[in-house]
């Protein structure tokens, strides 16, 4: 018998990502509580229900974790799909800012000269 709270959480997560407009969410719970299970279940549902649409629209689902272990675990539990971008928060941010290294460096130099 599935825990009613788990079902409610899974249902709430599903509404976030399958509703229009889609919503971001933060999944926070203790170790061994089923975060990865719920997330992988949701990602599979997402892939099956709107995966082709997202792919045609050139959109991705960002799955951002705190640890490499969590990232690896999610990747291992999912079949590969180009709609999912699964990474740690550090890798995700680096992918965003890496193209601006020169600008960031110039800004830091400018600030340091003012100090």
PDB file of N, CA and C in Angstrom:
ATOM      1  N   UNK A   1       0.842  -1.184   0.000  1.00  0.00           N
ATOM      2  CA  UNK A   1       0.000   0.000   0.000  1.00  0.00           C
ATOM      3  C   UNK A   1       0.889   1.249   0.000  1.00  0.00           C
ATOM      4  N   UNK A   2       0.674   2.116  -0.936  1.00  0.00           N
ATOM      5  CA  UNK A   2       1.485   3.321  -1.055  1.00  0.00           C
ATOM      6  C   UNK A   2       1.091   4.329   0.013  1.00  0.00           C
ATOM      7  N   UNK A   3       2.096   4.992   0.552  1.00  0.00           N
ATOM      8  CA  UNK A   3       1.873   6.023   1.551  1.00  0.00           C
ATOM      9  C   UNK A   3       1.084   7.170   0.910  1.00  0.00           C
ATOM     10  N   UNK A   4       0.014   7.610   1.566  1.00  0.00           N
ATOM     11  CA  UNK A   4      -0.841   8.670   1.031  1.00  0.00           C
ATOM     12  C   UNK A   4      -0.068   9.972   0.841  1.00  0.00           C
ATOM     13  N   UNK A   5       0.861  10.263   1.759  1.00  0.00           N
ATOM     14  CA  UNK A   5       1.654  11.491   1.641  1.00  0.00           C
ATOM     15  C   UNK A   5       2.542  11.407   0.401  1.00  0.00           C
ATOM     16  N   UNK A   6       3.160  10.240   0.184  1.00  0.00           N
ATOM     17  CA  UNK A   6       3.988  10.068  -1.010  1.00  0.00           C
ATOM     18  C   UNK A   6       3.164  10.291  -2.274  1.00  0.00           C
ATOM     19  N   UNK A   7       1.967   9.745  -2.307  1.00  0.00           N
ATOM     20  CA  UNK A   7       1.089   9.910  -3.463  1.00  0.00           C
ATOM     21  C   UNK A   7       0.762  11.383  -3.675  1.00  0.00           C
ATOM     22  N   UNK A   8       0.474  12.097  -2.587  1.00  0.00           N
ATOM     23  CA  UNK A   8       0.144  13.521  -2.700  1.00  0.00           C
ATOM     24  C   UNK A   8       1.339  14.316  -3.220  1.00  0.00           C
ATOM     25  N   UNK A   9       2.531  13.979  -2.741  1.00  0.00           N
ATOM     26  CA  UNK A   9       3.736  14.669  -3.209  1.00  0.00           C
ATOM     27  C   UNK A   9       3.944  14.395  -4.696  1.00  0.00           C
ATOM     28  N   UNK A  10       3.850  13.126  -5.091  1.00  0.00           N
ATOM     29  CA  UNK A  10       4.024  12.778  -6.504  1.00  0.00           C
ATOM     30  C   UNK A  10       2.988  13.485  -7.377  1.00  0.00           C
ATOM     31  N   UNK A  11       1.763  13.557  -6.898  1.00  0.00           N
ATOM     32  CA  UNK A  11       0.691  14.223  -7.640  1.00  0.00           C
ATOM     33  C   UNK A  11       0.972  15.726  -7.771  1.00  0.00           C
ATOM     34  N   UNK A  12       1.450  16.351  -6.706  1.00  0.00           N
ATOM     35  CA  UNK A  12       1.784  17.781  -6.732  1.00  0.00           C
ATOM     36  C   UNK A  12       2.925  18.048  -7.708  1.00  0.00           C
ATOM     37  N   UNK A  13       3.945  17.200  -7.683  1.00  0.00           N
ATOM     38  CA  UNK A  13       5.067  17.357  -8.609  1.00  0.00           C
ATOM     39  C   UNK A  13       4.605  17.225 -10.054  1.00  0.00           C
ATOM     40  N   UNK A  14       3.733  16.251 -10.293  1.00  0.00           N
ATOM     41  CA  UNK A  14       3.219  16.041 -11.646  1.00  0.00           C
ATOM     42  C   UNK A  14       2.452  17.272 -12.136  1.00  0.00           C
ATOM     43  N   UNK A  15       1.687  17.888 -11.260  1.00  0.00           N
ATOM     44  CA  UNK A  15       0.948  19.098 -11.643  1.00  0.00           C
ATOM     45  C   UNK A  15       1.903  20.229 -12.005  1.00  0.00           C
ATOM     46  N   UNK A  16       3.029  20.325 -11.299  1.00  0.00           N
ATOM     47  CA  UNK A  16       4.002  21.389 -11.582  1.00  0.00           C
ATOM     48  C   UNK A  16       4.536  21.302 -13.002  1.00  0.00           C
ATOM     49  N   UNK A  17       4.895  20.118 -13.409  1.00  0.00           N
ATOM     50  CA  UNK A  17       5.590  19.995 -14.688  1.00  0.00           C
ATOM     51  C   UNK A  17       4.668  19.720 -15.871  1.00  0.00           C
ATOM     52  N   UNK A  18       3.487  19.188 -15.605  1.00  0.00           N
ATOM     53  CA  UNK A  18       2.585  18.872 -16.714  1.00  0.00           C
ATOM     54  C   UNK A  18       1.501  19.926 -16.926  1.00  0.00           C
ATOM     55  N   UNK A  19       1.410  20.895 -16.026  1.00  0.00           N
ATOM     56  CA  UNK A  19       0.403  21.949 -16.177  1.00  0.00           C
ATOM     57  C   UNK A  19       0.916  23.035 -17.120  1.00  0.00           C
ATOM     58  N   UNK A  20       0.036  23.933 -17.484  1.00  0.00           N
ATOM     59  CA  UNK A  20       0.413  25.072 -18.314  1.00  0.00           C
ATOM     60  C   UNK A  20       0.048  26.340 -17.567  1.00  0.00           C
ATOM     61  N   UNK A  21       0.955  27.246 -17.325  1.00  0.00           N
ATOM     62  CA  UNK A  21       2.377  27.121 -17.624  1.00  0.00           C
ATOM     63  C   UNK A  21       3.054  26.155 -16.642  1.00  0.00           C
ATOM     64  N   UNK A  22       4.150  25.551 -17.107  1.00  0.00           N
ATOM     65  CA  UNK A  22       4.892  24.646 -16.241  1.00  0.00           C
ATOM     66  C   UNK A  22       5.563  25.430 -15.127  1.00  0.00           C
ATOM     67  N   UNK A  23       5.773  24.766 -14.002  1.00  0.00           N
ATOM     68  CA  UNK A  23       6.355  25.432 -12.841  1.00  0.00           C
ATOM     69  C   UNK A  23       7.601  24.692 -12.382  1.00  0.00           C
ATOM     70  N   UNK A  24       8.562  25.454 -11.901  1.00  0.00           N
ATOM     71  CA  UNK A  24       9.734  24.858 -11.269  1.00  0.00           C
ATOM     72  C   UNK A  24       9.345  24.394  -9.882  1.00  0.00           C
ATOM     73  N   UNK A  25      10.124  23.480  -9.340  1.00  0.00           N
ATOM     74  CA  UNK A  25       9.882  23.045  -7.969  1.00  0.00           C
ATOM     75  C   UNK A  25      11.197  22.645  -7.332  1.00  0.00           C
ATOM     76  N   UNK A  26      11.197  22.637  -6.019  1.00  0.00           N
ATOM     77  CA  UNK A  26      12.354  22.253  -5.220  1.00  0.00           C
ATOM     78  C   UNK A  26      11.926  21.073  -4.372  1.00  0.00           C
ATOM     79  N   UNK A  27      12.633  19.973  -4.495  1.00  0.00           N
ATOM     80  CA  UNK A  27      12.288  18.754  -3.769  1.00  0.00           C
ATOM     81  C   UNK A  27      13.267  18.597  -2.616  1.00  0.00           C
ATOM     82  N   UNK A  28      12.779  18.732  -1.396  1.00  0.00           N
ATOM     83  CA  UNK A  28      13.637  18.706  -0.211  1.00  0.00           C
ATOM     84  C   UNK A  28      13.073  17.714   0.793  1.00  0.00           C
ATOM     85  N   UNK A  29      13.887  16.740   1.157  1.00  0.00           N
ATOM     86  CA  UNK A  29      13.468  15.748   2.152  1.00  0.00           C
ATOM     87  C   UNK A  29      14.711  15.033   2.661  1.00  0.00           C
ATOM     88  N   UNK A  30      14.557  14.299   3.721  1.00  0.00           N
ATOM     89  CA  UNK A  30      15.674  13.599   4.340  1.00  0.00           C
ATOM     90  C   UNK A  30      16.177  12.433   3.507  1.00  0.00           C
ATOM     91  N   UNK A  31      17.344  11.930   3.913  1.00  0.00           N
ATOM     92  CA  UNK A  31      17.956  10.786   3.239  1.00  0.00           C
ATOM     93  C   UNK A  31      17.028   9.578   3.305  1.00  0.00           C
ATOM     94  N   UNK A  32      16.925   8.877   2.192  1.00  0.00           N
ATOM     95  CA  UNK A  32      16.128   7.659   2.152  1.00  0.00           C
ATOM     96  C   UNK A  32      14.629   7.868   2.105  1.00  0.00           C
ATOM     97  N   UNK A  33      14.202   9.094   1.862  1.00  0.00           N
ATOM     98  CA  UNK A  33      12.767   9.403   1.882  1.00  0.00           C
ATOM     99  C   UNK A  33      12.075   9.161   0.544  1.00  0.00           C
ATOM    100  N   UNK A  34      12.857   8.900  -0.499  1.00  0.00           N
ATOM    101  CA  UNK A  34      12.260   8.622  -1.802  1.00  0.00           C
ATOM    102  C   UNK A  34      12.304   9.774  -2.787  1.00  0.00           C
ATOM    103  N   UNK A  35      13.169  10.758  -2.545  1.00  0.00           N
ATOM    104  CA  UNK A  35      13.276  11.902  -3.459  1.00  0.00           C
ATOM    105  C   UNK A  35      13.630  11.452  -4.875  1.00  0.00           C
ATOM    106  N   UNK A  36      14.660  10.627  -4.966  1.00  0.00           N
ATOM    107  CA  UNK A  36      15.110  10.177  -6.281  1.00  0.00           C
ATOM    108  C   UNK A  36      14.041   9.341  -6.960  1.00  0.00           C
ATOM    109  N   UNK A  37      13.390   8.469  -6.213  1.00  0.00           N
ATOM    110  CA  UNK A  37      12.318   7.643  -6.768  1.00  0.00           C
ATOM    111  C   UNK A  37      11.213   8.528  -7.342  1.00  0.00           C
ATOM    112  N   UNK A  38      10.758   9.511  -6.550  1.00  0.00           N
ATOM    113  CA  UNK A  38       9.690  10.409  -7.007  1.00  0.00           C
ATOM    114  C   UNK A  38      10.120  11.206  -8.230  1.00  0.00           C
ATOM    115  N   UNK A  39      11.352  11.689  -8.210  1.00  0.00           N
ATOM    116  CA  UNK A  39      11.844  12.495  -9.324  1.00  0.00           C
ATOM    117  C   UNK A  39      11.951  11.669 -10.606  1.00  0.00           C
ATOM    118  N   UNK A  40      12.502  10.480 -10.504  1.00  0.00           N
ATOM    119  CA  UNK A  40      12.636   9.621 -11.685  1.00  0.00           C
ATOM    120  C   UNK A  40      11.260   9.237 -12.223  1.00  0.00           C
ATOM    121  N   UNK A  41      10.332   8.927 -11.340  1.00  0.00           N
ATOM    122  CA  UNK A  41       8.962   8.617 -11.754  1.00  0.00           C
ATOM    123  C   UNK A  41       8.368   9.794 -12.528  1.00  0.00           C
ATOM    124  N   UNK A  42       8.549  11.000 -12.009  1.00  0.00           N
ATOM    125  CA  UNK A  42       8.039  12.199 -12.670  1.00  0.00           C
ATOM    126  C   UNK A  42       8.710  12.422 -14.024  1.00  0.00           C
ATOM    127  N   UNK A  43      10.011  12.216 -14.088  1.00  0.00           N
ATOM    128  CA  UNK A  43      10.721  12.407 -15.353  1.00  0.00           C
ATOM    129  C   UNK A  43      10.256  11.406 -16.407  1.00  0.00           C
ATOM    130  N   UNK A  44      10.005  10.183 -15.992  1.00  0.00           N
ATOM    131  CA  UNK A  44       9.489   9.182 -16.937  1.00  0.00           C
ATOM    132  C   UNK A  44       8.099   9.574 -17.442  1.00  0.00           C
ATOM    133  N   UNK A  45       7.245  10.052 -16.532  1.00  0.00           N
ATOM    134  CA  UNK A  45       5.909  10.505 -16.943  1.00  0.00           C
ATOM    135  C   UNK A  45       6.018  11.695 -17.891  1.00  0.00           C
ATOM    136  N   UNK A  46       6.931  12.592 -17.581  1.00  0.00           N
ATOM    137  CA  UNK A  46       7.145  13.768 -18.425  1.00  0.00           C
ATOM    138  C   UNK A  46       7.577  13.343 -19.821  1.00  0.00           C
ATOM    139  N   UNK A  47       8.529  12.444 -19.884  1.00  0.00           N
ATOM    140  CA  UNK A  47       9.021  11.958 -21.175  1.00  0.00           C
ATOM    141  C   UNK A  47       7.894  11.321 -21.979  1.00  0.00           C
ATOM    142  N   UNK A  48       7.095  10.499 -21.319  1.00  0.00           N
ATOM    143  CA  UNK A  48       6.016   9.790 -22.016  1.00  0.00           C
ATOM    144  C   UNK A  48       4.874  10.709 -22.448  1.00  0.00           C
ATOM    145  N   UNK A  49       4.596  11.745 -21.670  1.00  0.00           N
ATOM    146  CA  UNK A  49       3.435  12.583 -21.981  1.00  0.00           C
ATOM    147  C   UNK A  49       3.762  13.802 -22.847  1.00  0.00           C
ATOM    148  N   UNK A  50       4.886  14.457 -22.594  1.00  0.00           N
ATOM    149  CA  UNK A  50       5.188  15.676 -23.362  1.00  0.00           C
ATOM    150  C   UNK A  50       6.604  15.701 -23.923  1.00  0.00           C
ATOM    151  N   UNK A  51       7.305  14.590 -23.847  1.00  0.00           N
ATOM    152  CA  UNK A  51       8.690  14.538 -24.315  1.00  0.00           C
ATOM    153  C   UNK A  51       8.858  14.925 -25.772  1.00  0.00           C
ATOM    154  N   UNK A  52       8.024  14.382 -26.647  1.00  0.00           N
ATOM    155  CA  UNK A  52       8.128  14.694 -28.081  1.00  0.00           C
ATOM    156  C   UNK A  52       7.837  16.164 -28.346  1.00  0.00           C
ATOM    157  N   UNK A  53       6.852  16.705 -27.638  1.00  0.00           N
ATOM    158  CA  UNK A  53       6.496  18.120 -27.801  1.00  0.00           C
ATOM    159  C   UNK A  53       7.666  19.010 -27.380  1.00  0.00           C
ATOM    160  N   UNK A  54       8.272  18.701 -26.237  1.00  0.00           N
ATOM    161  CA  UNK A  54       9.416  19.486 -25.772  1.00  0.00           C
ATOM    162  C   UNK A  54      10.568  19.407 -26.761  1.00  0.00           C
ATOM    163  N   UNK A  55      10.814  18.219 -27.275  1.00  0.00           N
ATOM    164  CA  UNK A  55      11.891  18.024 -28.239  1.00  0.00           C
ATOM    165  C   UNK A  55      11.651  18.846 -29.501  1.00  0.00           C
ATOM    166  N   UNK A  56      10.427  18.826 -30.013  1.00  0.00           N
ATOM    167  CA  UNK A  56      10.093  19.601 -31.212  1.00  0.00           C
ATOM    168  C   UNK A  56      10.208  21.102 -30.971  1.00  0.00           C
ATOM    169  N   UNK A  57       9.946  21.533 -29.736  1.00  0.00           N
ATOM    170  CA  UNK A  57      10.041  22.952 -29.392  1.00  0.00           C
ATOM    171  C   UNK A  57      11.464  23.357 -29.005  1.00  0.00           C
ATOM    172  N   UNK A  58      12.373  22.403 -28.980  1.00  0.00           N
ATOM    173  CA  UNK A  58      13.756  22.693 -28.601  1.00  0.00           C
ATOM    174  C   UNK A  58      13.906  23.030 -27.132  1.00  0.00           C
ATOM    175  N   UNK A  59      13.034  22.487 -26.305  1.00  0.00           N
ATOM    176  CA  UNK A  59      13.060  22.778 -24.872  1.00  0.00           C
ATOM    177  C   UNK A  59      13.651  21.609 -24.096  1.00  0.00           C
ATOM    178  N   UNK A  60      14.189  21.933 -22.923  1.00  0.00           N
ATOM    179  CA  UNK A  60      14.768  20.932 -22.037  1.00  0.00           C
ATOM    180  C   UNK A  60      14.153  21.027 -20.657  1.00  0.00           C
ATOM    181  N   UNK A  61      14.313  19.958 -19.908  1.00  0.00           N
ATOM    182  CA  UNK A  61      13.953  19.943 -18.495  1.00  0.00           C
ATOM    183  C   UNK A  61      15.267  19.904 -17.729  1.00  0.00           C
ATOM    184  N   UNK A  62      15.528  20.926 -16.931  1.00  0.00           N
ATOM    185  CA  UNK A  62      16.743  20.967 -16.118  1.00  0.00           C
ATOM    186  C   UNK A  62      16.485  20.237 -14.805  1.00  0.00           C
ATOM    187  N   UNK A  63      17.324  19.256 -14.532  1.00  0.00           N
ATOM    188  CA  UNK A  63      17.260  18.513 -13.276  1.00  0.00           C
ATOM    189  C   UNK A  63      18.554  18.843 -12.552  1.00  0.00           C
ATOM    190  N   UNK A  64      18.453  19.653 -11.506  1.00  0.00           N
ATOM    191  CA  UNK A  64      19.639  20.171 -10.830  1.00  0.00           C
ATOM    192  C   UNK A  64      19.737  19.552  -9.444  1.00  0.00           C
ATOM    193  N   UNK A  65      20.878  18.906  -9.177  1.00  0.00           N
ATOM    194  CA  UNK A  65      21.102  18.243  -7.897  1.00  0.00           C
ATOM    195  C   UNK A  65      22.231  18.939  -7.141  1.00  0.00           C
ATOM    196  N   UNK A  66      22.404  18.547  -5.888  1.00  0.00           N
ATOM    197  CA  UNK A  66      23.491  19.106  -5.090  1.00  0.00           C
ATOM    198  C   UNK A  66      24.770  18.287  -5.187  1.00  0.00           C
ATOM    199  N   UNK A  67      24.666  17.009  -5.537  1.00  0.00           N
ATOM    200  CA  UNK A  67      25.848  16.144  -5.526  1.00  0.00           C
ATOM    201  C   UNK A  67      26.003  15.380  -6.834  1.00  0.00           C
ATOM    202  N   UNK A  68      27.254  15.027  -7.127  1.00  0.00           N
ATOM    203  CA  UNK A  68      27.527  14.178  -8.287  1.00  0.00           C
ATOM    204  C   UNK A  68      26.865  12.815  -8.120  1.00  0.00           C
ATOM    205  N   UNK A  69      26.837  12.317  -6.885  1.00  0.00           N
ATOM    206  CA  UNK A  69      26.221  11.011  -6.625  1.00  0.00           C
ATOM    207  C   UNK A  69      24.739  11.029  -6.999  1.00  0.00           C
ATOM    208  N   UNK A  70      24.040  12.098  -6.644  1.00  0.00           N
ATOM    209  CA  UNK A  70      22.616  12.207  -6.982  1.00  0.00           C
ATOM    210  C   UNK A  70      22.428  12.308  -8.493  1.00  0.00           C
ATOM    211  N   UNK A  71      23.273  13.079  -9.140  1.00  0.00           N
ATOM    212  CA  UNK A  71      23.210  13.202 -10.598  1.00  0.00           C
ATOM    213  C   UNK A  71      23.407  11.840 -11.255  1.00  0.00           C
ATOM    214  N   UNK A  72      24.443  11.128 -10.822  1.00  0.00           N
ATOM    215  CA  UNK A  72      24.730   9.805 -11.387  1.00  0.00           C
ATOM    216  C   UNK A  72      23.579   8.832 -11.151  1.00  0.00           C
ATOM    217  N   UNK A  73      22.991   8.880  -9.965  1.00  0.00           N
ATOM    218  CA  UNK A  73      21.891   7.974  -9.631  1.00  0.00           C
ATOM    219  C   UNK A  73      20.679   8.221 -10.532  1.00  0.00           C
ATOM    220  N   UNK A  74      20.352   9.476 -10.756  1.00  0.00           N
ATOM    221  CA  UNK A  74      19.213   9.810 -11.622  1.00  0.00           C
ATOM    222  C   UNK A  74      19.494   9.364 -13.057  1.00  0.00           C
ATOM    223  N   UNK A  75      20.694   9.636 -13.538  1.00  0.00           N
ATOM    224  CA  UNK A  75      21.068   9.226 -14.896  1.00  0.00           C
ATOM    225  C   UNK A  75      20.986   7.706 -15.039  1.00  0.00           C
ATOM    226  N   UNK A  76      21.443   6.987 -14.028  1.00  0.00           N
ATOM    227  CA  UNK A  76      21.423   5.518 -14.080  1.00  0.00           C
ATOM    228  C   UNK A  76      20.012   4.945 -14.048  1.00  0.00           C
ATOM    229  N   UNK A  77      19.083   5.632 -13.414  1.00  0.00           N
ATOM    230  CA  UNK A  77      17.710   5.128 -13.314  1.00  0.00           C
ATOM    231  C   UNK A  77      16.842   5.498 -14.511  1.00  0.00           C
ATOM    232  N   UNK A  78      17.312   6.445 -15.315  1.00  0.00           N
ATOM    233  CA  UNK A  78      16.540   6.902 -16.481  1.00  0.00           C
ATOM    234  C   UNK A  78      17.132   6.366 -17.772  1.00  0.00           C
ATOM    235  N   UNK A  79      16.280   6.151 -18.750  1.00  0.00           N
ATOM    236  CA  UNK A  79      16.778   5.933 -20.101  1.00  0.00           C
ATOM    237  C   UNK A  79      17.195   7.299 -20.633  1.00  0.00           C
ATOM    238  N   UNK A  80      18.218   7.330 -21.483  1.00  0.00           N
ATOM    239  CA  UNK A  80      18.687   8.604 -22.016  1.00  0.00           C
ATOM    240  C   UNK A  80      17.577   9.297 -22.803  1.00  0.00           C
ATOM    241  N   UNK A  81      17.473  10.594 -22.611  1.00  0.00           N
ATOM    242  CA  UNK A  81      16.583  11.420 -23.414  1.00  0.00           C
ATOM    243  C   UNK A  81      17.213  12.799 -23.555  1.00  0.00           C
ATOM    244  N   UNK A  82      17.259  13.336 -24.775  1.00  0.00           N
ATOM    245  CA  UNK A  82      17.856  14.655 -24.975  1.00  0.00           C
ATOM    246  C   UNK A  82      17.064  15.792 -24.331  1.00  0.00           C
ATOM    247  N   UNK A  83      15.851  15.527 -23.862  1.00  0.00           N
ATOM    248  CA  UNK A  83      15.091  16.618 -23.234  1.00  0.00           C
ATOM    249  C   UNK A  83      15.544  16.880 -21.802  1.00  0.00           C
ATOM    250  N   UNK A  84      16.266  15.928 -21.192  1.00  0.00           N
ATOM    251  CA  UNK A  84      16.694  16.104 -19.808  1.00  0.00           C
ATOM    252  C   UNK A  84      18.134  16.587 -19.739  1.00  0.00           C
ATOM    253  N   UNK A  85      18.347  17.649 -18.991  1.00  0.00           N
ATOM    254  CA  UNK A  85      19.692  18.143 -18.692  1.00  0.00           C
ATOM    255  C   UNK A  85      19.885  17.908 -17.197  1.00  0.00           C
ATOM    256  N   UNK A  86      20.610  16.852 -16.853  1.00  0.00           N
ATOM    257  CA  UNK A  86      20.773  16.438 -15.461  1.00  0.00           C
ATOM    258  C   UNK A  86      22.192  16.779 -15.030  1.00  0.00           C
ATOM    259  N   UNK A  87      22.313  17.621 -13.998  1.00  0.00           N
ATOM    260  CA  UNK A  87      23.639  18.039 -13.545  1.00  0.00           C
ATOM    261  C   UNK A  87      23.573  18.561 -12.119  1.00  0.00           C
ATOM    262  N   UNK A  88      24.760  18.760 -11.556  1.00  0.00           N
ATOM    263  CA  UNK A  88      24.815  19.418 -10.251  1.00  0.00           C
ATOM    264  C   UNK A  88      24.573  20.907 -10.453  1.00  0.00           C
ATOM    265  N   UNK A  89      24.293  21.585  -9.371  1.00  0.00           N
ATOM    266  CA  UNK A  89      24.069  23.030  -9.457  1.00  0.00           C
ATOM    267  C   UNK A  89      25.319  23.730  -9.975  1.00  0.00           C
ATOM    268  N   UNK A  90      26.500  23.227  -9.577  1.00  0.00           N
ATOM    269  CA  UNK A  90      27.751  23.846 -10.014  1.00  0.00           C
ATOM    270  C   UNK A  90      27.959  23.673 -11.517  1.00  0.00           C
ATOM    271  N   UNK A  91      27.698  22.479 -12.027  1.00  0.00           N
ATOM    272  CA  UNK A  91      27.832  22.237 -13.472  1.00  0.00           C
ATOM    273  C   UNK A  91      26.815  23.046 -14.264  1.00  0.00           C
ATOM    274  N   UNK A  92      25.608  23.141 -13.737  1.00  0.00           N
ATOM    275  CA  UNK A  92      24.552  23.887 -14.418  1.00  0.00           C
ATOM    276  C   UNK A  92      24.932  25.365 -14.544  1.00  0.00           C
ATOM    277  N   UNK A  93      25.359  25.955 -13.440  1.00  0.00           N
ATOM    278  CA  UNK A  93      25.736  27.372 -13.465  1.00  0.00           C
ATOM    279  C   UNK A  93      26.953  27.579 -14.364  1.00  0.00           C
ATOM    280  N   UNK A  94      27.919  26.665 -14.290  1.00  0.00           N
ATOM    281  CA  UNK A  94      29.097  26.792 -15.145  1.00  0.00           C
ATOM    282  C   UNK A  94      28.699  26.772 -16.620  1.00  0.00           C
ATOM    283  N   UNK A  95      27.777  25.898 -17.000  1.00  0.00           N
ATOM    284  CA  UNK A  95      27.311  25.858 -18.390  1.00  0.00           C
ATOM    285  C   UNK A  95      26.709  27.192 -18.821  1.00  0.00           C
ATOM    286  N   UNK A  96      26.106  27.909 -17.876  1.00  0.00           N
ATOM    287  CA  UNK A  96      25.496  29.207 -18.182  1.00  0.00           C
ATOM    288  C   UNK A  96      26.559  30.297 -18.293  1.00  0.00           C
ATOM    289  N   UNK A  97      27.512  30.331 -17.354  1.00  0.00           N
ATOM    290  CA  UNK A  97      28.444  31.467 -17.299  1.00  0.00           C
ATOM    291  C   UNK A  97      29.764  31.264 -18.034  1.00  0.00           C
ATOM    292  N   UNK A  98      30.078  30.059 -18.465  1.00  0.00           N
ATOM    293  CA  UNK A  98      31.395  29.803 -19.052  1.00  0.00           C
ATOM    294  C   UNK A  98      31.670  30.660 -20.289  1.00  0.00           C
ATOM    295  N   UNK A  99      30.636  31.071 -20.968  1.00  0.00           N
ATOM    296  CA  UNK A  99      30.812  31.890 -22.168  1.00  0.00           C
ATOM    297  C   UNK A  99      31.105  33.356 -21.828  1.00  0.00           C
ATOM    298  N   UNK A 100      31.016  33.694 -20.559  1.00  0.00           N
ATOM    299  CA  UNK A 100      31.206  35.081 -20.125  1.00  0.00           C
ATOM    300  C   UNK A 100      32.463  35.252 -19.281  1.00  0.00           C
ATOM    301  N   UNK A 101      33.428  34.343 -19.413  1.00  0.00           N
ATOM    302  CA  UNK A 101      34.628  34.402 -18.587  1.00  0.00           C
ATOM    303  C   UNK A 101      35.375  35.726 -18.729  1.00  0.00           C
ATOM    304  N   UNK A 102      35.532  36.188 -19.953  1.00  0.00           N
ATOM    305  CA  UNK A 102      36.259  37.446 -20.169  1.00  0.00           C
ATOM    306  C   UNK A 102      35.517  38.610 -19.518  1.00  0.00           C
ATOM    307  N   UNK A 103      34.200  38.646 -19.654  1.00  0.00           N
ATOM    308  CA  UNK A 103      33.408  39.713 -19.035  1.00  0.00           C
ATOM    309  C   UNK A 103      33.509  39.664 -17.513  1.00  0.00           C
ATOM    310  N   UNK A 104      33.443  38.468 -16.958  1.00  0.00           N
ATOM    311  CA  UNK A 104      33.536  38.314 -15.502  1.00  0.00           C
ATOM    312  C   UNK A 104      34.911  38.765 -15.021  1.00  0.00           C
ATOM    313  N   UNK A 105      35.953  38.354 -15.744  1.00  0.00           N
ATOM    314  CA  UNK A 105      37.314  38.753 -15.373  1.00  0.00           C
ATOM    315  C   UNK A 105      37.454  40.272 -15.420  1.00  0.00           C
ATOM    316  N   UNK A 106      36.977  40.902 -16.490  1.00  0.00           N
ATOM    317  CA  UNK A 106      37.069  42.360 -16.611  1.00  0.00           C
ATOM    318  C   UNK A 106      36.310  43.060 -15.493  1.00  0.00           C
ATOM    319  N   UNK A 107      35.171  42.531 -15.125  1.00  0.00           N
ATOM    320  CA  UNK A 107      34.376  43.111 -14.045  1.00  0.00           C
ATOM    321  C   UNK A 107      35.115  43.007 -12.715  1.00  0.00           C
ATOM    322  N   UNK A 108      35.715  41.865 -12.446  1.00  0.00           N
ATOM    323  CA  UNK A 108      36.458  41.677 -11.195  1.00  0.00           C
ATOM    324  C   UNK A 108      37.657  42.613 -11.150  1.00  0.00           C
ATOM    325  N   UNK A 109      38.389  42.721 -12.251  1.00  0.00           N
ATOM    326  CA  UNK A 109      39.538  43.632 -12.315  1.00  0.00           C
ATOM    327  C   UNK A 109      39.072  45.062 -12.072  1.00  0.00           C
ATOM    328  N   UNK A 110      37.976  45.457 -12.682  1.00  0.00           N
ATOM    329  CA  UNK A 110      37.427  46.803 -12.502  1.00  0.00           C
ATOM    330  C   UNK A 110      37.080  47.057 -11.033  1.00  0.00           C
ATOM    331  N   UNK A 111      36.419  46.112 -10.406  1.00  0.00           N
ATOM    332  CA  UNK A 111      36.029  46.254  -8.995  1.00  0.00           C
ATOM    333  C   UNK A 111      37.261  46.316  -8.101  1.00  0.00           C
ATOM    334  N   UNK A 112      38.243  45.464  -8.364  1.00  0.00           N
ATOM    335  CA  UNK A 112      39.452  45.445  -7.535  1.00  0.00           C
ATOM    336  C   UNK A 112      40.234  46.749  -7.655  1.00  0.00           C
ATOM    337  N   UNK A 113      40.216  47.375  -8.809  1.00  0.00           N
ATOM    338  CA  UNK A 113      40.909  48.651  -8.984  1.00  0.00           C
ATOM    339  C   UNK A 113      40.238  49.761  -8.188  1.00  0.00           C
ATOM    340  N   UNK A 114      38.937  49.627  -7.940  1.00  0.00           N
ATOM    341  CA  UNK A 114      38.198  50.643  -7.186  1.00  0.00           C
ATOM    342  C   UNK A 114      38.409  50.509  -5.678  1.00  0.00           C
ATOM    343  N   UNK A 115      38.853  49.340  -5.242  1.00  0.00           N
ATOM    344  CA  UNK A 115      39.006  49.104  -3.791  1.00  0.00           C
ATOM    345  C   UNK A 115      40.268  49.743  -3.276  1.00  0.00           C
TER     346      UNK A 115
END
